[in-house]
């Protein structure tokens, strides 16, 4: 199987048709689809006003040390528009922790449920202010790239698909139905540690009966299963019990950076075989082997975008194509610009990935696919209307 994929990729990537010369300036106005941004977490949990500039956000955080990355924010709406990020998958997130769990979180599912509604209320307010536009179906998605909608990329609302990172806030399956009615279209059952419906990063265990019940309801609602953060056992059990569309919104390759947070080749190939898509994350911890959060220096270890492209190339090798990988930056997902690749000072720099892909012999259409089209086309393929 791997040899067949590899030969297909070799032919596709190093084809006999002469590659067009590339003027890197052509990528400046390229649309970008970011498959994972914790926008509401930044607004509600970090108390960041994303409607102002990054300088304003970071100035107000001067001297704060309550969270890693304070004063080093990389995301705001101005920076997103400046960088051409027209579409993204935006998250809701709130962890429930049982007694004995040392992770930060709420002490009951009802509290977690209430917290994600504060985040949901923020998204709705951003829609009222014309900063964001919720996309829930194929018609809306197509309209979001229509010239009548995007009259001015620098002022138009940013289109977003709503996802839940960690399902601990789902008190019952009725609660999931209510979130679906509110626009939720994807769920990652776990985040870090043991959760109600699955085990996540830095833990190991089964999805159990609760996880099976969640996945059944998600299948009925035709929601997307986000495999990111699932431990190995929960990953395979989830796929065995889920019949709907899948993706890994912000995941990299364990082959290149050995850690349970990443996916093994056999897991990546399973996602590929089930026609899923993988968004690569821009967190240096997931790009540089041995990176120590808060200690490692990105210049000293040469944490460049080339490291990120290594993961993209590896996924393409396994897939035999360049259409099942995209961006899932996770910028500001609990870290600041000091933990981003060297070329990334803010989300406005995401377009520099296109230049690096060009340097690594990706063709123009392949670059456009990775930067935008793969996410867009995948959503069109899984939504019935």
mmCIF file of C-alpha atoms in Angstrom:
data_model
loop_
_atom_site.group_PDB
_atom_site.id
_atom_site.type_symbol
_atom_site.label_atom_id
_atom_site.label_comp_id
_atom_site.label_asym_id
_atom_site.label_seq_id
_atom_site.Cartn_x
_atom_site.Cartn_y
_atom_site.Cartn_z
ATOM 1 C CA UNK A 1 0.000 0.000 0.000
ATOM 2 C CA UNK A 2 2.735 2.459 0.953
ATOM 3 C CA UNK A 3 4.717 1.702 -2.223
ATOM 4 C CA UNK A 4 1.671 2.436 -4.372
ATOM 5 C CA UNK A 5 1.071 5.742 -2.593
ATOM 6 C CA UNK A 6 4.752 6.627 -2.868
ATOM 7 C CA UNK A 7 4.868 6.004 -6.626
ATOM 8 C CA UNK A 8 1.752 8.096 -7.158
ATOM 9 C CA UNK A 9 3.265 10.937 -5.161
ATOM 10 C CA UNK A 10 6.592 10.740 -6.974
ATOM 11 C CA UNK A 11 4.805 11.030 -10.301
ATOM 12 C CA UNK A 12 2.629 13.877 -9.033
ATOM 13 C CA UNK A 13 5.366 15.788 -7.213
ATOM 14 C CA UNK A 14 8.240 15.280 -9.658
ATOM 15 C CA UNK A 15 6.228 14.997 -12.870
ATOM 16 C CA UNK A 16 7.789 15.283 -16.277
ATOM 17 C CA UNK A 17 5.792 18.421 -17.097
ATOM 18 C CA UNK A 18 8.060 21.400 -16.629
ATOM 19 C CA UNK A 19 7.258 23.353 -13.471
ATOM 20 C CA UNK A 20 6.359 26.998 -13.952
ATOM 21 C CA UNK A 21 8.775 29.513 -12.560
ATOM 22 C CA UNK A 22 7.350 31.107 -9.439
ATOM 23 C CA UNK A 23 7.301 34.740 -8.492
ATOM 24 C CA UNK A 24 6.785 34.612 -4.723
ATOM 25 C CA UNK A 25 4.856 37.896 -4.853
ATOM 26 C CA UNK A 26 1.998 36.022 -6.525
ATOM 27 C CA UNK A 27 1.209 34.383 -3.164
ATOM 28 C CA UNK A 28 0.631 37.699 -1.380
ATOM 29 C CA UNK A 29 -3.101 37.812 -2.226
ATOM 30 C CA UNK A 30 -3.704 34.071 -1.853
ATOM 31 C CA UNK A 31 -6.686 33.059 0.261
ATOM 32 C CA UNK A 32 -5.814 30.964 3.303
ATOM 33 C CA UNK A 33 -7.995 28.480 5.185
ATOM 34 C CA UNK A 34 -6.759 27.805 8.728
ATOM 35 C CA UNK A 35 -8.152 24.537 10.060
ATOM 36 C CA UNK A 36 -7.752 25.299 13.770
ATOM 37 C CA UNK A 37 -7.922 28.547 15.741
ATOM 38 C CA UNK A 38 -8.959 28.910 19.389
ATOM 39 C CA UNK A 39 -10.550 32.302 18.800
ATOM 40 C CA UNK A 40 -13.179 32.243 21.559
ATOM 41 C CA UNK A 41 -10.687 30.859 24.077
ATOM 42 C CA UNK A 42 -8.474 33.849 23.409
ATOM 43 C CA UNK A 43 -11.408 36.218 23.799
ATOM 44 C CA UNK A 44 -13.132 34.718 26.837
ATOM 45 C CA UNK A 45 -10.431 32.776 28.700
ATOM 46 C CA UNK A 46 -7.466 35.063 27.911
ATOM 47 C CA UNK A 47 -9.514 38.305 27.883
ATOM 48 C CA UNK A 48 -8.169 39.400 24.508
ATOM 49 C CA UNK A 49 -10.113 41.833 22.333
ATOM 50 C CA UNK A 50 -9.498 40.427 18.870
ATOM 51 C CA UNK A 51 -11.081 43.480 17.231
ATOM 52 C CA UNK A 52 -8.031 45.621 18.072
ATOM 53 C CA UNK A 53 -4.448 45.386 16.835
ATOM 54 C CA UNK A 54 -1.859 42.911 18.110
ATOM 55 C CA UNK A 55 0.154 45.822 19.483
ATOM 56 C CA UNK A 56 -2.858 46.888 21.537
ATOM 57 C CA UNK A 57 -3.483 43.337 22.785
ATOM 58 C CA UNK A 58 0.138 42.757 23.762
ATOM 59 C CA UNK A 59 0.492 46.190 25.349
ATOM 60 C CA UNK A 60 -2.377 45.438 27.747
ATOM 61 C CA UNK A 61 -0.707 42.160 28.702
ATOM 62 C CA UNK A 62 2.609 43.747 29.577
ATOM 63 C CA UNK A 63 3.781 42.278 32.890
ATOM 64 C CA UNK A 64 1.141 39.515 33.032
ATOM 65 C CA UNK A 65 2.493 36.036 33.762
ATOM 66 C CA UNK A 66 -0.686 34.053 34.453
ATOM 67 C CA UNK A 67 -0.506 32.226 31.108
ATOM 68 C CA UNK A 68 2.318 31.171 28.817
ATOM 69 C CA UNK A 69 2.546 33.493 25.844
ATOM 70 C CA UNK A 70 1.250 36.613 27.571
ATOM 71 C CA UNK A 71 2.286 39.704 25.646
ATOM 72 C CA UNK A 72 3.194 37.555 22.631
ATOM 73 C CA UNK A 73 -0.215 37.159 20.979
ATOM 74 C CA UNK A 74 -0.194 36.278 17.287
ATOM 75 C CA UNK A 75 -3.882 36.414 16.363
ATOM 76 C CA UNK A 76 -6.397 39.199 15.884
ATOM 77 C CA UNK A 77 -8.880 39.931 13.108
ATOM 78 C CA UNK A 78 -6.731 42.678 11.628
ATOM 79 C CA UNK A 79 -3.747 40.325 11.371
ATOM 80 C CA UNK A 80 -5.917 37.557 9.910
ATOM 81 C CA UNK A 81 -7.231 39.830 7.174
ATOM 82 C CA UNK A 82 -3.787 41.240 6.508
ATOM 83 C CA UNK A 83 -2.473 37.706 6.025
ATOM 84 C CA UNK A 84 -5.306 36.613 3.746
ATOM 85 C CA UNK A 85 -6.966 34.232 6.213
ATOM 86 C CA UNK A 86 -10.498 34.354 4.836
ATOM 87 C CA UNK A 87 -11.726 31.082 6.362
ATOM 88 C CA UNK A 88 -11.004 29.102 9.516
ATOM 89 C CA UNK A 89 -12.306 26.452 11.862
ATOM 90 C CA UNK A 90 -12.952 28.172 15.178
ATOM 91 C CA UNK A 91 -13.269 26.244 18.414
ATOM 92 C CA UNK A 92 -15.274 26.059 21.590
ATOM 93 C CA UNK A 93 -13.341 24.534 24.488
ATOM 94 C CA UNK A 94 -13.981 23.837 28.167
ATOM 95 C CA UNK A 95 -12.623 20.928 30.184
ATOM 96 C CA UNK A 96 -14.446 19.096 32.981
ATOM 97 C CA UNK A 97 -12.058 17.610 35.538
ATOM 98 C CA UNK A 98 -13.067 14.920 37.981
ATOM 99 C CA UNK A 99 -11.675 14.905 41.539
ATOM 100 C CA UNK A 100 -8.015 13.893 41.444
ATOM 101 C CA UNK A 101 -7.427 15.305 37.963
ATOM 102 C CA UNK A 102 -4.678 17.928 38.302
ATOM 103 C CA UNK A 103 -5.405 19.600 34.954
ATOM 104 C CA UNK A 104 -7.132 22.993 34.991
ATOM 105 C CA UNK A 105 -10.832 22.793 34.265
ATOM 106 C CA UNK A 106 -14.395 23.057 35.526
ATOM 107 C CA UNK A 107 -15.655 20.908 38.388
ATOM 108 C CA UNK A 108 -18.865 19.799 36.677
ATOM 109 C CA UNK A 109 -20.045 19.198 33.110
ATOM 110 C CA UNK A 110 -22.756 21.826 33.647
ATOM 111 C CA UNK A 111 -20.130 24.479 34.371
ATOM 112 C CA UNK A 112 -18.194 23.464 31.254
ATOM 113 C CA UNK A 113 -21.438 23.593 29.257
ATOM 114 C CA UNK A 114 -22.137 27.087 30.524
ATOM 115 C CA UNK A 115 -18.609 28.230 29.703
ATOM 116 C CA UNK A 116 -18.757 27.203 26.057
ATOM 117 C CA UNK A 117 -21.966 29.200 25.810
ATOM 118 C CA UNK A 118 -20.080 32.284 26.889
ATOM 119 C CA UNK A 119 -17.712 31.512 24.024
ATOM 120 C CA UNK A 120 -20.641 30.895 21.673
ATOM 121 C CA UNK A 121 -22.173 34.227 22.687
ATOM 122 C CA UNK A 122 -18.877 35.908 21.765
ATOM 123 C CA UNK A 123 -18.946 34.340 18.284
ATOM 124 C CA UNK A 124 -22.493 35.631 17.816
ATOM 125 C CA UNK A 125 -21.463 39.114 18.910
ATOM 126 C CA UNK A 126 -18.566 39.038 16.445
ATOM 127 C CA UNK A 127 -21.075 38.132 13.738
ATOM 128 C CA UNK A 128 -23.210 41.104 14.735
ATOM 129 C CA UNK A 129 -20.141 43.323 14.406
ATOM 130 C CA UNK A 130 -19.464 41.849 10.945
ATOM 131 C CA UNK A 131 -16.084 40.472 12.064
ATOM 132 C CA UNK A 132 -17.040 36.822 11.553
ATOM 133 C CA UNK A 133 -19.602 34.808 9.593
ATOM 134 C CA UNK A 134 -20.695 31.326 10.721
ATOM 135 C CA UNK A 135 -20.751 28.744 7.914
ATOM 136 C CA UNK A 136 -22.895 25.642 8.459
ATOM 137 C CA UNK A 137 -23.720 24.273 4.994
ATOM 138 C CA UNK A 138 -22.566 23.940 1.395
ATOM 139 C CA UNK A 139 -24.580 26.906 0.106
ATOM 140 C CA UNK A 140 -23.118 29.254 2.706
ATOM 141 C CA UNK A 141 -19.607 27.938 2.038
ATOM 142 C CA UNK A 142 -19.891 28.564 -1.683
ATOM 143 C CA UNK A 143 -21.316 32.018 -1.031
ATOM 144 C CA UNK A 144 -18.376 32.797 1.253
ATOM 145 C CA UNK A 145 -15.999 32.852 -1.717
ATOM 146 C CA UNK A 146 -18.408 34.664 -4.022
ATOM 147 C CA UNK A 147 -17.277 38.124 -5.062
ATOM 148 C CA UNK A 148 -20.584 39.543 -3.795
ATOM 149 C CA UNK A 149 -19.708 38.309 -0.297
ATOM 150 C CA UNK A 150 -15.998 39.070 -0.378
ATOM 151 C CA UNK A 151 -16.246 42.596 -1.732
ATOM 152 C CA UNK A 152 -13.116 43.654 0.103
ATOM 153 C CA UNK A 153 -10.929 40.983 1.708
ATOM 154 C CA UNK A 154 -9.556 43.552 4.178
ATOM 155 C CA UNK A 155 -13.012 44.391 5.529
ATOM 156 C CA UNK A 156 -15.233 41.393 4.820
ATOM 157 C CA UNK A 157 -16.205 39.083 7.699
ATOM 158 C CA UNK A 158 -13.987 36.039 8.188
ATOM 159 C CA UNK A 159 -15.905 32.846 7.471
ATOM 160 C CA UNK A 160 -15.661 30.198 10.192
ATOM 161 C CA UNK A 161 -16.854 26.656 10.848
ATOM 162 C CA UNK A 162 -17.601 25.881 14.497
ATOM 163 C CA UNK A 163 -15.864 22.939 16.210
ATOM 164 C CA UNK A 164 -15.746 21.639 19.778
ATOM 165 C CA UNK A 165 -12.289 20.728 21.113
ATOM 166 C CA UNK A 166 -12.827 18.194 23.871
ATOM 167 C CA UNK A 167 -16.399 17.008 24.465
ATOM 168 C CA UNK A 168 -16.491 17.182 28.279
ATOM 169 C CA UNK A 169 -19.038 20.024 28.125
ATOM 170 C CA UNK A 170 -21.610 17.754 26.425
ATOM 171 C CA UNK A 171 -23.816 16.907 29.400
ATOM 172 C CA UNK A 172 -26.098 14.629 27.354
ATOM 173 C CA UNK A 173 -26.855 13.783 23.741
ATOM 174 C CA UNK A 174 -29.678 16.325 23.871
ATOM 175 C CA UNK A 175 -27.045 18.945 24.630
ATOM 176 C CA UNK A 176 -25.114 17.856 21.540
ATOM 177 C CA UNK A 177 -28.254 18.225 19.438
ATOM 178 C CA UNK A 178 -28.714 21.744 20.788
ATOM 179 C CA UNK A 179 -25.151 22.658 19.855
ATOM 180 C CA UNK A 180 -25.670 21.230 16.385
ATOM 181 C CA UNK A 181 -28.736 23.424 15.996
ATOM 182 C CA UNK A 182 -26.575 26.375 17.076
ATOM 183 C CA UNK A 183 -24.139 25.632 14.245
ATOM 184 C CA UNK A 184 -21.606 23.140 15.630
ATOM 185 C CA UNK A 185 -20.304 20.914 12.841
ATOM 186 C CA UNK A 186 -17.283 19.062 14.287
ATOM 187 C CA UNK A 187 -16.269 17.497 17.610
ATOM 188 C CA UNK A 188 -12.945 16.317 18.995
ATOM 189 C CA UNK A 189 -13.939 13.924 21.824
ATOM 190 C CA UNK A 190 -10.850 14.616 23.966
ATOM 191 C CA UNK A 191 -8.231 17.283 24.621
ATOM 192 C CA UNK A 192 -5.548 16.675 27.258
ATOM 193 C CA UNK A 193 -5.818 13.906 29.832
ATOM 194 C CA UNK A 194 -8.751 11.614 30.608
ATOM 195 C CA UNK A 195 -12.103 12.944 29.417
ATOM 196 C CA UNK A 196 -15.727 11.931 29.663
ATOM 197 C CA UNK A 197 -15.893 10.487 26.150
ATOM 198 C CA UNK A 198 -12.275 9.537 25.367
ATOM 199 C CA UNK A 199 -8.698 9.746 26.572
ATOM 200 C CA UNK A 200 -6.537 12.516 25.157
ATOM 201 C CA UNK A 201 -2.945 13.689 25.027
ATOM 202 C CA UNK A 202 -0.715 12.447 27.869
ATOM 203 C CA UNK A 203 -3.174 9.721 28.862
ATOM 204 C CA UNK A 204 -4.232 6.341 27.555
ATOM 205 C CA UNK A 205 -7.556 4.537 27.674
ATOM 206 C CA UNK A 206 -10.819 3.475 26.070
ATOM 207 C CA UNK A 207 -13.702 5.603 24.786
ATOM 208 C CA UNK A 208 -16.059 3.439 26.852
ATOM 209 C CA UNK A 209 -19.837 3.346 26.560
ATOM 210 C CA UNK A 210 -20.131 7.132 26.809
ATOM 211 C CA UNK A 211 -17.750 7.572 23.893
ATOM 212 C CA UNK A 212 -19.653 5.066 21.771
ATOM 213 C CA UNK A 213 -22.912 6.894 22.513
ATOM 214 C CA UNK A 214 -21.352 10.249 21.556
ATOM 215 C CA UNK A 215 -20.005 8.904 18.258
ATOM 216 C CA UNK A 216 -23.345 7.334 17.377
ATOM 217 C CA UNK A 217 -25.120 10.646 17.863
ATOM 218 C CA UNK A 218 -22.430 12.478 15.887
ATOM 219 C CA UNK A 219 -22.905 10.016 13.014
ATOM 220 C CA UNK A 220 -26.658 10.605 13.080
ATOM 221 C CA UNK A 221 -26.099 14.372 12.921
ATOM 222 C CA UNK A 222 -23.488 13.954 10.155
ATOM 223 C CA UNK A 223 -20.938 15.791 12.262
ATOM 224 C CA UNK A 224 -17.187 15.565 11.662
ATOM 225 C CA UNK A 225 -15.014 13.548 14.041
ATOM 226 C CA UNK A 226 -11.809 15.452 14.814
ATOM 227 C CA UNK A 227 -9.210 12.828 15.727
ATOM 228 C CA UNK A 228 -6.692 15.358 17.047
ATOM 229 C CA UNK A 229 -5.558 14.776 20.642
ATOM 230 C CA UNK A 230 -7.003 11.256 20.873
ATOM 231 C CA UNK A 231 -4.667 8.763 22.523
ATOM 232 C CA UNK A 232 -3.828 5.709 20.432
ATOM 233 C CA UNK A 233 -6.412 3.406 22.031
ATOM 234 C CA UNK A 234 -9.218 5.965 21.766
ATOM 235 C CA UNK A 235 -8.168 6.812 18.191
ATOM 236 C CA UNK A 236 -8.691 3.280 16.918
ATOM 237 C CA UNK A 237 -11.815 2.633 18.965
ATOM 238 C CA UNK A 238 -13.347 5.902 17.747
ATOM 239 C CA UNK A 239 -12.772 4.951 14.117
ATOM 240 C CA UNK A 240 -14.277 1.522 14.742
ATOM 241 C CA UNK A 241 -17.483 3.101 16.032
ATOM 242 C CA UNK A 242 -17.826 6.105 13.716
ATOM 243 C CA UNK A 243 -19.193 6.091 10.186
ATOM 244 C CA UNK A 244 -19.145 9.773 9.331
ATOM 245 C CA UNK A 245 -16.528 12.199 7.964
ATOM 246 C CA UNK A 246 -13.207 12.630 9.772
ATOM 247 C CA UNK A 247 -10.305 15.031 9.976
ATOM 248 C CA UNK A 248 -7.347 15.855 12.182
ATOM 249 C CA UNK A 249 -7.541 19.621 12.489
ATOM 250 C CA UNK A 250 -4.072 20.239 13.966
ATOM 251 C CA UNK A 251 -1.835 17.175 13.990
ATOM 252 C CA UNK A 252 1.708 16.371 12.858
ATOM 253 C CA UNK A 253 3.839 13.254 12.289
ATOM 254 C CA UNK A 254 5.245 11.065 15.053
ATOM 255 C CA UNK A 255 7.819 9.736 12.605
ATOM 256 C CA UNK A 256 9.487 13.173 12.591
ATOM 257 C CA UNK A 257 8.812 14.273 16.176
ATOM 258 C CA UNK A 258 8.331 11.247 18.453
ATOM 259 C CA UNK A 259 5.574 12.052 20.926
ATOM 260 C CA UNK A 260 2.137 10.650 21.676
ATOM 261 C CA UNK A 261 0.623 14.004 20.638
ATOM 262 C CA UNK A 262 1.575 13.208 17.034
ATOM 263 C CA UNK A 263 0.207 10.494 14.755
ATOM 264 C CA UNK A 264 2.038 7.345 13.724
ATOM 265 C CA UNK A 265 2.247 6.583 10.006
ATOM 266 C CA UNK A 266 -0.348 3.831 10.332
ATOM 267 C CA UNK A 267 -2.793 6.351 11.840
ATOM 268 C CA UNK A 268 -2.102 8.911 9.130
ATOM 269 C CA UNK A 269 -2.672 6.263 6.457
ATOM 270 C CA UNK A 270 -5.973 5.298 8.074
ATOM 271 C CA UNK A 271 -7.135 8.925 7.906
ATOM 272 C CA UNK A 272 -6.007 9.080 4.279
ATOM 273 C CA UNK A 273 -7.746 5.818 3.358
ATOM 274 C CA UNK A 274 -10.962 7.156 4.879
ATOM 275 C CA UNK A 275 -10.668 10.268 2.689
ATOM 276 C CA UNK A 276 -9.947 12.558 5.638
ATOM 277 C CA UNK A 277 -7.744 15.645 5.789
ATOM 278 C CA UNK A 278 -4.932 16.607 8.170
ATOM 279 C CA UNK A 279 -4.103 20.170 9.194
ATOM 280 C CA UNK A 280 -0.471 20.676 10.195
ATOM 281 C CA UNK A 281 0.176 22.661 13.391
ATOM 282 C CA UNK A 282 2.654 25.536 13.696
ATOM 283 C CA UNK A 283 3.685 24.798 17.297
ATOM 284 C CA UNK A 284 7.464 24.317 17.564
ATOM 285 C CA UNK A 285 6.866 21.682 20.234
ATOM 286 C CA UNK A 286 5.328 19.611 17.442
ATOM 287 C CA UNK A 287 7.986 20.522 14.868
ATOM 288 C CA UNK A 288 11.319 20.190 16.666
ATOM 289 C CA UNK A 289 12.276 16.946 18.450
ATOM 290 C CA UNK A 290 13.170 17.618 22.066
ATOM 291 C CA UNK A 291 11.613 21.078 22.207
ATOM 292 C CA UNK A 292 11.082 22.134 25.831
ATOM 293 C CA UNK A 293 8.250 24.606 26.346
ATOM 294 C CA UNK A 294 9.428 27.846 27.930
ATOM 295 C CA UNK A 295 13.091 26.840 27.612
ATOM 296 C CA UNK A 296 13.997 26.104 23.990
ATOM 297 C CA UNK A 297 14.923 29.001 21.720
ATOM 298 C CA UNK A 298 13.587 28.892 18.164
ATOM 299 C CA UNK A 299 16.692 30.543 16.727
ATOM 300 C CA UNK A 300 19.104 28.203 18.459
ATOM 301 C CA UNK A 301 17.308 25.100 17.147
ATOM 302 C CA UNK A 302 16.526 26.638 13.732
ATOM 303 C CA UNK A 303 12.784 26.130 14.070
ATOM 304 C CA UNK A 304 11.995 27.283 10.536
ATOM 305 C CA UNK A 305 9.030 26.663 8.249
ATOM 306 C CA UNK A 306 11.159 24.007 6.573
ATOM 307 C CA UNK A 307 10.455 21.868 9.659
ATOM 308 C CA UNK A 308 6.731 22.295 9.036
ATOM 309 C CA UNK A 309 7.066 21.452 5.347
ATOM 310 C CA UNK A 310 8.862 18.244 6.353
ATOM 311 C CA UNK A 311 5.590 17.139 7.957
ATOM 312 C CA UNK A 312 3.571 18.184 4.905
ATOM 313 C CA UNK A 313 5.906 16.251 2.608
ATOM 314 C CA UNK A 314 5.713 13.178 4.847
ATOM 315 C CA UNK A 315 1.901 13.214 4.783
ATOM 316 C CA UNK A 316 1.937 13.665 1.000
ATOM 317 C CA UNK A 317 4.325 10.715 0.670
ATOM 318 C CA UNK A 318 1.956 8.525 2.655
ATOM 319 C CA UNK A 319 -1.089 9.736 0.721
ATOM 320 C CA UNK A 320 0.381 9.686 -2.754
ATOM 321 C CA UNK A 321 -1.199 13.104 -3.326
ATOM 322 C CA UNK A 322 -1.179 16.702 -2.087
ATOM 323 C CA UNK A 323 -4.924 17.107 -1.497
ATOM 324 C CA UNK A 324 -5.328 15.601 1.982
ATOM 325 C CA UNK A 325 -3.223 18.072 3.934
ATOM 326 C CA UNK A 326 -3.823 21.688 4.894
ATOM 327 C CA UNK A 327 -3.078 24.274 7.555
ATOM 328 C CA UNK A 328 -4.233 23.819 11.158
ATOM 329 C CA UNK A 329 -2.003 26.458 12.704
ATOM 330 C CA UNK A 330 -3.291 26.446 16.314
ATOM 331 C CA UNK A 331 -1.620 29.845 16.675
ATOM 332 C CA UNK A 332 -2.276 31.209 20.163
ATOM 333 C CA UNK A 333 -3.424 27.776 21.233
ATOM 334 C CA UNK A 334 -1.744 28.301 24.606
ATOM 335 C CA UNK A 335 1.572 29.653 23.301
ATOM 336 C CA UNK A 336 3.008 32.845 21.825
ATOM 337 C CA UNK A 337 5.193 33.869 18.913
ATOM 338 C CA UNK A 338 8.332 32.582 20.669
ATOM 339 C CA UNK A 339 6.987 29.062 20.093
ATOM 340 C CA UNK A 340 6.176 29.661 16.399
ATOM 341 C CA UNK A 341 8.473 28.970 13.448
ATOM 342 C CA UNK A 342 11.106 31.639 12.887
ATOM 343 C CA UNK A 343 9.271 33.197 9.951
ATOM 344 C CA UNK A 344 6.020 33.592 11.913
ATOM 345 C CA UNK A 345 5.672 36.692 14.089
ATOM 346 C CA UNK A 346 1.888 36.741 13.740
ATOM 347 C CA UNK A 347 -0.860 34.993 11.838
ATOM 348 C CA UNK A 348 -0.413 37.600 9.112
ATOM 349 C CA UNK A 349 2.760 35.689 8.153
ATOM 350 C CA UNK A 350 1.021 32.400 7.290
ATOM 351 C CA UNK A 351 1.461 33.199 3.615
ATOM 352 C CA UNK A 352 5.200 32.665 4.009
ATOM 353 C CA UNK A 353 4.447 28.959 4.046
ATOM 354 C CA UNK A 354 3.592 29.283 0.351
ATOM 355 C CA UNK A 355 7.090 30.585 -0.365
ATOM 356 C CA UNK A 356 8.666 27.698 1.546
ATOM 357 C CA UNK A 357 6.495 25.188 -0.296
ATOM 358 C CA UNK A 358 7.606 26.763 -3.562
ATOM 359 C CA UNK A 359 11.245 26.470 -2.521
ATOM 360 C CA UNK A 360 10.595 22.798 -1.829
ATOM 361 C CA UNK A 361 9.370 22.221 -5.415
ATOM 362 C CA UNK A 362 5.622 22.187 -4.824
ATOM 363 C CA UNK A 363 3.723 23.390 -7.872
ATOM 364 C CA UNK A 364 1.533 26.464 -7.873
ATOM 365 C CA UNK A 365 -1.751 24.535 -7.846
ATOM 366 C CA UNK A 366 -0.490 22.251 -5.068
ATOM 367 C CA UNK A 367 0.420 25.275 -2.968
ATOM 368 C CA UNK A 368 -3.006 26.807 -3.494
ATOM 369 C CA UNK A 369 -4.596 23.499 -2.493
ATOM 370 C CA UNK A 370 -2.612 23.258 0.752
ATOM 371 C CA UNK A 371 -3.189 26.896 1.631
ATOM 372 C CA UNK A 372 -6.939 26.929 0.944
ATOM 373 C CA UNK A 373 -8.581 24.543 -1.513
ATOM 374 C CA UNK A 374 -8.112 21.252 0.337
ATOM 375 C CA UNK A 375 -10.133 22.339 3.368
ATOM 376 C CA UNK A 376 -12.703 24.090 1.188
ATOM 377 C CA UNK A 377 -13.187 21.153 -1.166
ATOM 378 C CA UNK A 378 -13.336 18.648 1.680
ATOM 379 C CA UNK A 379 -16.186 20.532 3.320
ATOM 380 C CA UNK A 380 -18.034 20.681 0.000
ATOM 381 C CA UNK A 381 -17.603 16.916 -0.322
ATOM 382 C CA UNK A 382 -19.014 16.025 3.096
ATOM 383 C CA UNK A 383 -21.924 18.468 3.298
ATOM 384 C CA UNK A 384 -25.026 17.291 1.462
ATOM 385 C CA UNK A 385 -26.610 20.726 1.167
#
